């Protein structure tokens, strides 16, 4: 089961849902945004037509005209519920739960594309790929799981993406119970421990949904203690994940820098248009004053009437041009302001993701340190496990001879352990972990000879943990004997 396909259920709680997030979910992008997204290598526009959404339990094409914030407003209005963050300088209430559901890439590709070969290379053309019924049935099961658990009326969005590297679905849920937002009540109570227990049981429940789809629940580390894989492999896995996250952070830094530049450009455009509008307003006021003055002179019979009228007509044309220009610039200002707001939202979203990746990387690094400590503990356990049979065997063979002579113990492992057991175990632990130089230095510093063989030292390919620990123990016993000897060599 260790290598069986695993389910994915990620939950993020938020204090709102932006238009930019909705545009990402629904792929409501222009060519420029698509080009930027495809530049990351994880999006494939030629597969966008395979995406779909679930509305009231039915599979429908994605409606790009209606945003998820629009759906949220409709839900709240229909039920007479007020958004508690409305009118606040800064939102502070958790009103949205963002889910991502999916699974191991190979299995999700089987559900989505069957035996069709999808080219995941950047800029590949996959427009010929067809959507398979299994992904729709899986999505319907996930939708029903969410609806039964938290209420179908609380689902504001359920979008399935088949145009990314790994097929998955996004569910936007409003944590509403009895007509009020109630995230704590719906998701495990008011403290961290209750929340962890709730999430643990939630993964168990979701695993029952995924069982028929060949997706299993990941191992619960809090229950297993170990991670169903050797600590060395676990550390390597975490190191790879950590490296991937570091790469993602670098990628996000690049995106963040790009968004900053675009936001800066949009800001300059807003400033320039604002200045143009101010100048046009001034020009408009000047023309109005001049036309009023000329009209007054015309009515009073001052000057040549035809000349005055020609001037008024000419000013009227200039005035209309100013009005047209004002209308154009105001419209462009509104568009530029909207883009600026959008870029800033994307910038903030990218910054939050980068911070999440950094935190996750720190968590992995901490897990690596913990796994190192666990490895030391398992080394000690393996050595102790290897010792006990030899100790018992030594006692059984030596006890009958005690009456004749205690010299029966001379040169045995039992004698070595009786005299230098703690140091032998420490030295064996270093050998097990591959610290040959450290083991040699330790033995020489604690009364031992430090070696006893010119043969290369190292773990054999066909040697399991127990045999390796046993051999380390016997070598450590030799190294800790006072007689002089040569240091073991690395393989």
Coordinates of C-alpha atoms in Angstrom, one line a residue:
X1 CA 0.0 0.0 0.0
X2 CA 3.0 2.3 0.5
X3 CA 3.2 3.0 -3.3
X4 CA -0.6 2.9 -3.9
X5 CA -2.1 6.1 -5.4
X6 CA -3.0 8.6 -2.6
X7 CA -5.9 11.0 -2.3
X8 CA -5.4 14.8 -1.9
X9 CA -7.7 17.0 0.2
X10 CA -6.3 20.5 1.0
X11 CA -8.2 23.1 2.9
X12 CA -7.5 26.8 3.2
X13 CA -9.8 29.2 5.1
X14 CA -10.1 32.8 3.9
X15 CA -11.9 36.1 4.8
X16 CA -13.3 36.5 1.3
X17 CA -12.9 35.5 -2.3
X18 CA -11.6 37.9 -4.9
X19 CA -12.4 38.4 -8.6
X20 CA -8.8 37.5 -9.4
X21 CA -9.2 34.1 -7.7
X22 CA -12.5 33.6 -9.5
X23 CA -10.9 34.4 -12.9
X24 CA -8.2 31.8 -12.1
X25 CA -10.7 29.1 -11.2
X26 CA -12.9 29.8 -14.2
X27 CA -10.0 30.7 -16.6
X28 CA -11.6 34.0 -17.4
X29 CA -8.3 35.2 -18.9
X30 CA -7.3 37.2 -21.9
X31 CA -4.4 36.1 -24.1
X32 CA -1.8 38.0 -22.1
X33 CA -2.8 36.3 -18.9
X34 CA -2.9 32.9 -20.6
X35 CA 0.6 33.5 -22.0
X36 CA 1.8 34.4 -18.5
X37 CA 0.2 31.3 -17.0
X38 CA 1.6 29.0 -19.6
X39 CA 5.0 30.4 -19.0
X40 CA 5.1 28.6 -15.7
X41 CA 4.8 25.2 -17.5
X42 CA 1.9 23.9 -15.4
X43 CA -1.0 25.2 -17.5
X44 CA -2.1 23.9 -21.0
X45 CA -4.5 26.1 -22.9
X46 CA -5.1 23.3 -25.5
X47 CA -6.8 21.3 -22.7
X48 CA -8.9 24.2 -21.3
X49 CA -12.0 22.9 -23.1
X50 CA -11.9 19.8 -20.9
X51 CA -12.6 21.8 -17.8
X52 CA -16.1 21.8 -16.3
X53 CA -18.0 22.8 -13.2
X54 CA -20.7 21.3 -11.0
X55 CA -23.9 23.4 -10.4
X56 CA -26.6 21.9 -8.3
X57 CA -25.1 18.4 -8.8
X58 CA -25.0 18.7 -12.6
X59 CA -22.0 18.8 -14.9
X60 CA -22.0 22.0 -17.0
X61 CA -19.6 24.1 -19.0
X62 CA -17.8 26.7 -17.0
X63 CA -19.8 30.0 -17.0
X64 CA -17.2 32.7 -17.3
X65 CA -19.8 35.5 -17.2
X66 CA -20.7 34.8 -13.7
X67 CA -17.9 35.1 -11.1
X68 CA -17.7 33.2 -7.9
X69 CA -18.1 36.4 -5.8
X70 CA -21.3 37.0 -7.7
X71 CA -22.5 33.5 -6.7
X72 CA -21.6 34.3 -3.1
X73 CA -23.5 37.5 -3.1
X74 CA -26.6 35.7 -4.6
X75 CA -26.4 33.0 -2.0
X76 CA -26.2 35.5 0.9
X77 CA -29.0 37.7 -0.5
X78 CA -31.4 34.8 -1.2
X79 CA -30.9 33.6 2.4
X80 CA -31.0 37.0 4.0
X81 CA -27.4 36.7 5.4
X82 CA -25.1 39.6 5.7
X83 CA -21.4 39.2 5.0
X84 CA -19.8 40.1 8.4
X85 CA -16.8 41.6 6.7
X86 CA -18.9 44.1 4.7
X87 CA -18.1 47.7 5.6
X88 CA -15.0 46.8 7.7
X89 CA -11.7 48.6 7.0
X90 CA -10.0 45.2 7.0
X91 CA -11.9 41.8 6.8
X92 CA -11.5 39.8 10.0
X93 CA -14.1 37.0 9.8
X94 CA -13.5 33.6 8.1
X95 CA -16.2 33.4 5.5
X96 CA -14.8 31.1 2.8
X97 CA -13.3 27.6 2.9
X98 CA -11.3 26.8 -0.2
X99 CA -10.9 23.1 -0.9
X100 CA -8.6 21.4 -3.4
X101 CA -9.5 17.7 -4.1
X102 CA -7.3 15.4 -6.2
X103 CA -4.9 12.5 -6.0
X104 CA -1.7 11.0 -7.3
X105 CA -0.9 12.2 -10.8
X106 CA -0.9 8.9 -12.5
X107 CA -4.2 7.8 -11.1
X108 CA -5.9 11.2 -11.8
X109 CA -4.6 11.0 -15.4
X110 CA -6.2 7.6 -15.7
X111 CA -9.5 8.9 -14.5
X112 CA -9.4 12.0 -16.6
X113 CA -7.8 10.8 -19.9
X114 CA -7.9 7.0 -19.7
X115 CA -5.1 5.5 -21.9
X116 CA -4.7 8.7 -24.0
X117 CA -1.1 10.0 -23.9
X118 CA -1.0 13.5 -22.6
X119 CA 2.1 15.5 -23.5
X120 CA 3.1 17.5 -20.4
X121 CA 5.9 19.3 -22.1
X122 CA 5.6 23.1 -22.3
X123 CA 3.7 24.4 -25.3
X124 CA 2.6 20.9 -26.3
X125 CA -0.6 20.6 -28.3
X126 CA -3.2 18.3 -26.5
X127 CA -6.3 19.7 -28.2
X128 CA -7.1 16.1 -29.4
X129 CA -7.5 14.8 -25.9
X130 CA -11.0 13.7 -24.8
X131 CA -12.4 13.9 -21.3
X132 CA -13.3 10.5 -19.9
X133 CA -16.5 9.7 -18.0
X134 CA -14.7 8.5 -14.9
X135 CA -13.4 12.0 -14.0
X136 CA -17.0 13.3 -14.1
X137 CA -18.2 10.4 -11.9
X138 CA -15.4 11.0 -9.4
X139 CA -16.1 14.7 -9.3
X140 CA -19.8 14.0 -8.7
X141 CA -18.9 11.8 -5.8
X142 CA -16.6 14.5 -4.3
X143 CA -19.4 17.1 -4.9
X144 CA -21.9 14.8 -3.1
X145 CA -19.4 14.3 -0.2
X146 CA -19.2 18.1 0.3
X147 CA -22.9 18.6 -0.1
X148 CA -23.8 15.9 2.4
X149 CA -21.2 17.1 4.9
X150 CA -21.7 20.8 4.9
X151 CA -24.8 21.5 2.8
X152 CA -25.2 21.9 -1.0
X153 CA -26.7 25.4 -0.4
X154 CA -23.3 26.4 0.9
X155 CA -21.3 25.5 -2.3
X156 CA -20.5 28.7 -4.2
X157 CA -18.2 27.1 -6.7
X158 CA -17.1 23.7 -7.8
X159 CA -14.7 23.8 -10.7
X160 CA -12.7 20.8 -12.2
X161 CA -9.4 21.6 -13.9
X162 CA -8.1 19.2 -16.5
X163 CA -5.7 21.7 -18.1
X164 CA -3.0 21.5 -15.4
X165 CA -0.2 19.0 -14.8
X166 CA -2.4 17.1 -12.3
X167 CA -6.2 17.0 -12.7
X168 CA -8.0 18.3 -9.6
X169 CA -11.1 20.3 -8.5
X170 CA -11.6 23.5 -6.5
X171 CA -14.5 23.8 -4.2
X172 CA -15.5 27.2 -2.7
X173 CA -17.6 26.6 0.4
X174 CA -19.4 29.1 2.7
X175 CA -19.2 27.9 6.3
X176 CA -22.8 28.8 7.2
X177 CA -25.0 27.0 9.7
X178 CA -28.4 28.1 11.0
X179 CA -28.2 31.3 9.0
X180 CA -24.8 32.4 10.3
X181 CA -21.2 32.1 9.4
X182 CA -19.9 29.4 11.8
X183 CA -16.5 28.1 10.7
X184 CA -15.4 27.0 14.2
X185 CA -18.6 25.0 14.8
X186 CA -18.5 23.4 11.4
X187 CA -14.8 22.5 11.4
X188 CA -13.9 21.0 14.7
X189 CA -14.4 23.4 17.5
X190 CA -12.4 26.3 18.9
X191 CA -9.0 24.9 19.6
X192 CA -6.1 23.5 17.6
X193 CA -6.4 20.0 19.0
X194 CA -10.1 19.6 18.2
X195 CA -9.4 21.0 14.7
X196 CA -6.6 18.4 14.1
X197 CA -8.8 15.6 15.3
X198 CA -11.6 16.8 13.0
X199 CA -9.3 17.0 10.0
X200 CA -7.9 13.6 10.8
X201 CA -11.4 12.1 10.8
X202 CA -12.3 14.1 7.7
X203 CA -9.4 12.5 5.7
X204 CA -10.7 9.1 6.9
X205 CA -14.2 9.9 5.7
X206 CA -13.0 11.2 2.3
X207 CA -10.9 8.0 1.9
X208 CA -14.2 6.0 1.9
X209 CA -15.4 8.1 -1.1
X210 CA -12.1 7.5 -2.9
X211 CA -11.8 3.8 -2.2
X212 CA -13.7 2.8 -5.3
X213 CA -11.6 5.1 -7.4
X214 CA -8.3 3.5 -6.3
X215 CA -7.2 6.4 -4.1
X216 CA -6.2 5.7 -0.6
X217 CA -5.7 7.8 2.5
X218 CA -2.1 8.8 3.3
X219 CA -0.6 7.3 6.5
X220 CA -1.4 9.3 9.7
X221 CA 2.1 10.1 11.1
X222 CA 0.6 10.8 14.5
X223 CA -0.7 7.2 14.7
X224 CA 2.1 5.3 13.0
X225 CA 5.0 7.2 14.6
X226 CA 7.0 6.0 11.6
X227 CA 6.1 6.9 8.1
X228 CA 5.8 3.4 6.6
X229 CA 9.1 4.0 4.9
X230 CA 12.7 3.8 6.2
X231 CA 13.9 7.0 7.9
X232 CA 16.7 7.4 5.3
X233 CA 14.2 7.2 2.5
X234 CA 11.8 9.5 4.3
X235 CA 14.6 12.1 4.7
X236 CA 15.5 11.8 1.1
X237 CA 11.8 12.3 0.1
X238 CA 11.5 15.3 2.3
X239 CA 14.7 16.8 0.9
X240 CA 13.4 16.4 -2.6
X241 CA 10.1 18.0 -1.6
X242 CA 12.1 20.8 0.1
X243 CA 14.1 21.3 -3.1
X244 CA 10.8 21.4 -5.1
X245 CA 9.4 24.0 -2.8
X246 CA 12.6 26.1 -3.0
X247 CA 12.2 26.0 -6.8
X248 CA 8.6 27.0 -6.5
X249 CA 9.5 29.9 -4.2
X250 CA 12.0 31.1 -6.7
X251 CA 9.4 30.8 -9.5
X252 CA 6.9 32.8 -7.3
X253 CA 9.6 35.4 -6.6
X254 CA 9.9 35.9 -10.4
X255 CA 6.1 36.1 -10.7
X256 CA 5.9 38.5 -7.8
X257 CA 8.5 40.7 -9.4
X258 CA 6.6 40.7 -12.7
X259 CA 3.4 41.5 -10.9
X260 CA 5.1 44.4 -9.1
X261 CA 6.3 45.8 -12.4
X262 CA 2.8 45.5 -13.9
X263 CA 1.3 47.1 -10.9
X264 CA 3.8 49.9 -11.1
X265 CA 3.1 50.4 -14.8
X266 CA -0.7 50.4 -14.0
X267 CA -0.1 52.9 -11.2
X268 CA 1.8 55.2 -13.5
X269 CA -1.0 55.0 -16.1
X270 CA -3.6 55.8 -13.4
X271 CA -1.5 58.7 -12.3
X272 CA -1.1 60.0 -15.9
X273 CA -4.8 59.6 -16.7
X274 CA -5.7 61.4 -13.5
X275 CA -3.5 64.3 -14.5
X276 CA -4.9 64.4 -18.0
X277 CA -8.5 64.4 -16.6
X278 CA -7.5 67.3 -14.3
X279 CA -6.1 69.3 -17.2
X280 CA -9.2 68.6 -19.3
X281 CA -11.4 69.7 -16.4
X282 CA -9.5 72.9 -16.2
X283 CA -9.7 73.4 -20.0
X284 CA -13.4 72.6 -19.9
X285 CA -13.9 75.3 -17.2
X286 CA -12.0 77.8 -19.2
X287 CA -14.0 77.2 -22.3
X288 CA -17.3 77.5 -20.4
X289 CA -16.2 80.8 -18.9
X290 CA -15.1 82.1 -22.4
X291 CA -18.4 81.0 -24.0
X292 CA -20.4 82.6 -21.2
X293 CA -18.5 85.9 -21.7
X294 CA -18.9 85.9 -25.4
X295 CA -22.7 85.0 -25.1
X296 CA -23.0 87.9 -22.7
X297 CA -21.3 90.3 -25.1
X298 CA -23.5 89.0 -27.9
X299 CA -26.7 89.6 -26.0
X300 CA -25.5 93.0 -24.9
X301 CA -24.7 94.0 -28.5
X302 CA -21.0 94.5 -27.8
X303 CA -18.8 93.9 -30.9
X304 CA -19.5 92.3 -34.2
X305 CA -22.4 89.8 -33.8
X306 CA -21.3 87.5 -36.6
X307 CA -17.7 87.4 -35.3
X308 CA -18.9 86.7 -31.8
X309 CA -21.1 83.9 -33.0
X310 CA -18.3 82.4 -35.0
X311 CA -16.1 82.4 -31.9
X312 CA -18.9 80.9 -29.8
X313 CA -19.4 78.1 -32.4
X314 CA -15.6 77.4 -32.6
X315 CA -15.4 77.3 -28.8
X316 CA -18.5 75.0 -28.8
X317 CA -16.6 72.5 -31.1
X318 CA -13.6 72.7 -28.8
X319 CA -15.8 72.2 -25.8
X320 CA -17.3 69.0 -27.4
X321 CA -13.9 67.7 -28.1
X322 CA -12.9 68.2 -24.5
X323 CA -16.1 66.4 -23.3
X324 CA -15.4 63.5 -25.7
X325 CA -11.8 63.3 -24.5
X326 CA -12.9 63.4 -20.8
X327 CA -15.3 60.6 -21.4
X328 CA -12.6 58.5 -23.1
X329 CA -10.0 59.3 -20.4
X330 CA -12.5 58.5 -17.6
X331 CA -13.3 55.2 -19.1
X332 CA -9.6 54.4 -19.5
X333 CA -9.0 55.5 -15.9
X334 CA -11.7 53.2 -14.7
X335 CA -10.1 50.3 -16.6
X336 CA -6.6 51.2 -15.4
X337 CA -7.8 51.4 -11.8
X338 CA -9.5 48.0 -12.1
X339 CA -6.3 46.5 -13.5
X340 CA -4.2 48.1 -10.8
X341 CA -6.6 46.7 -8.2
X342 CA -6.4 43.3 -9.9
X343 CA -2.6 43.3 -10.1
X344 CA -2.4 44.2 -6.4
X345 CA -4.7 41.3 -5.5
X346 CA -2.6 38.9 -7.6
X347 CA 0.5 40.4 -6.0
X348 CA -0.9 39.8 -2.5
X349 CA -2.1 36.3 -3.5
X350 CA 1.4 35.5 -4.9
X351 CA 3.0 36.8 -1.7
X352 CA 0.7 34.7 0.5
X353 CA 1.5 31.6 -1.6
X354 CA 5.2 32.3 -1.3
X355 CA 4.9 32.6 2.4
X356 CA 2.9 29.4 2.6
X357 CA 5.6 27.6 0.6
X358 CA 8.3 29.0 2.9
X359 CA 6.4 27.8 5.9
X360 CA 5.9 24.4 4.3
X361 CA 9.6 24.3 3.5
X362 CA 10.4 25.1 7.1
X363 CA 8.0 22.3 8.2
X364 CA 9.8 19.9 5.9
X365 CA 13.2 21.0 7.3
X366 CA 11.9 20.5 10.8
X367 CA 10.6 17.0 9.8
X368 CA 14.0 16.2 8.3
X369 CA 15.6 17.1 11.7
X370 CA 13.0 15.0 13.5
X371 CA 13.6 12.1 11.0
X372 CA 17.3 12.3 11.8
X373 CA 16.5 11.9 15.5
X374 CA 14.2 9.1 14.7
X375 CA 16.9 7.4 12.6
X376 CA 19.2 7.5 15.7
X377 CA 16.5 6.0 17.7
X378 CA 15.9 3.2 15.2
X379 CA 19.6 2.6 15.0
X380 CA 19.7 2.0 18.7
X381 CA 16.6 -0.2 18.4
X382 CA 18.1 -2.3 15.6
X383 CA 21.4 -2.8 17.6
X384 CA 19.5 -3.7 20.7
X385 CA 17.4 -6.2 18.7
X386 CA 20.6 -7.7 17.3
X387 CA 22.2 -7.9 20.8
X388 CA 19.6 -9.8 22.7
X389 CA 19.8 -13.1 20.8
X390 CA 23.6 -13.1 21.1
X391 CA 23.4 -12.3 24.8
X392 CA 20.9 -15.1 25.4
X393 CA 22.9 -17.5 23.3
X394 CA 26.1 -16.6 25.1
X395 CA 24.5 -17.0 28.5
X396 CA 23.1 -20.4 27.6
X397 CA 26.4 -21.7 26.4
X398 CA 28.5 -20.2 29.2
X399 CA 26.3 -20.7 32.3
X400 CA 26.9 -24.5 32.5
X401 CA 30.6 -23.8 32.6
X402 CA 30.5 -21.2 35.4
X403 CA 31.1 -23.8 37.9
X404 CA 34.4 -24.8 36.3
X405 CA 35.9 -21.6 35.3
X406 CA 34.8 -18.0 34.6
X407 CA 37.3 -17.9 31.8
X408 CA 34.6 -19.4 29.6
X409 CA 33.5 -15.8 29.0
X410 CA 36.9 -14.7 27.8
X411 CA 36.8 -13.3 24.3
X412 CA 33.0 -13.5 23.9
X413 CA 30.6 -10.7 23.0
X414 CA 29.0 -11.1 26.4
X415 CA 32.3 -10.3 28.0
X416 CA 32.8 -7.2 25.8
X417 CA 29.2 -6.0 26.5
X418 CA 29.6 -6.6 30.2
X419 CA 32.8 -4.5 30.3
X420 CA 32.1 -1.8 27.7
X421 CA 28.5 -2.2 26.6
X422 CA 27.5 1.5 26.5
X423 CA 30.6 2.5 24.5
X424 CA 30.1 -0.5 22.2
X425 CA 26.5 0.5 21.4
X426 CA 27.6 4.1 20.8
X427 CA 30.4 3.0 18.5
X428 CA 28.1 0.6 16.7
X429 CA 25.5 3.3 16.2
X430 CA 28.1 5.5 14.4
X431 CA 29.1 2.6 12.2
X432 CA 25.4 1.9 11.3
X433 CA 24.9 5.5 10.3
X434 CA 28.1 5.5 8.1
X435 CA 30.3 7.6 10.4
X436 CA 33.4 5.4 10.2
X437 CA 35.8 8.1 11.1
X438 CA 33.7 9.2 14.0
X439 CA 33.5 5.6 15.3
X440 CA 37.2 5.2 15.0
X441 CA 37.9 8.4 16.8
X442 CA 35.3 7.5 19.5
X443 CA 36.8 4.1 20.1
X444 CA 40.4 5.4 20.3
X445 CA 39.2 8.1 22.7
X446 CA 37.5 5.6 25.0
X447 CA 40.2 3.0 25.5
X448 CA 39.7 1.0 22.4
X449 CA 42.1 0.1 19.6
X450 CA 40.1 1.8 16.9
X451 CA 40.0 -1.0 14.3
X452 CA 41.5 -4.4 13.7
X453 CA 41.0 -5.0 10.0
X454 CA 42.4 -3.6 6.7
X455 CA 39.3 -4.7 4.8
X456 CA 37.0 -2.0 3.4
X457 CA 34.0 -1.3 5.6
X458 CA 30.4 -0.6 4.5
X459 CA 27.0 -2.0 4.1
X460 CA 26.5 -4.8 1.5
X461 CA 23.8 -4.5 -1.1
X462 CA 22.0 -7.7 0.1
X463 CA 22.2 -6.7 3.8
X464 CA 19.0 -5.8 5.6
X465 CA 18.9 -3.5 8.7
X466 CA 19.1 -6.3 11.2
X467 CA 22.1 -8.0 9.6
X468 CA 23.8 -4.7 9.1
X469 CA 23.2 -3.7 12.8
X470 CA 24.6 -7.1 14.0
X471 CA 27.8 -6.7 11.9
X472 CA 28.2 -3.2 13.2
X473 CA 27.9 -4.5 16.7
X474 CA 30.6 -7.1 16.3
X475 CA 32.9 -4.7 14.6
X476 CA 32.3 -2.1 17.4
X477 CA 33.1 -4.7 20.0
X478 CA 36.5 -5.4 18.3
X479 CA 37.2 -1.7 17.9
X480 CA 36.5 -1.0 21.6
X481 CA 39.0 -3.7 22.8
X482 CA 42.1 -2.2 24.3
X483 CA 44.5 -4.2 22.1
X484 CA 46.0 -2.1 19.3
X485 CA 44.6 -2.3 15.9
X486 CA 44.1 -0.6 12.6
X487 CA 41.3 1.7 11.7
X488 CA 38.6 0.4 9.4
X489 CA 38.5 1.9 6.0
X490 CA 35.5 3.3 4.1
X491 CA 34.1 1.2 1.2

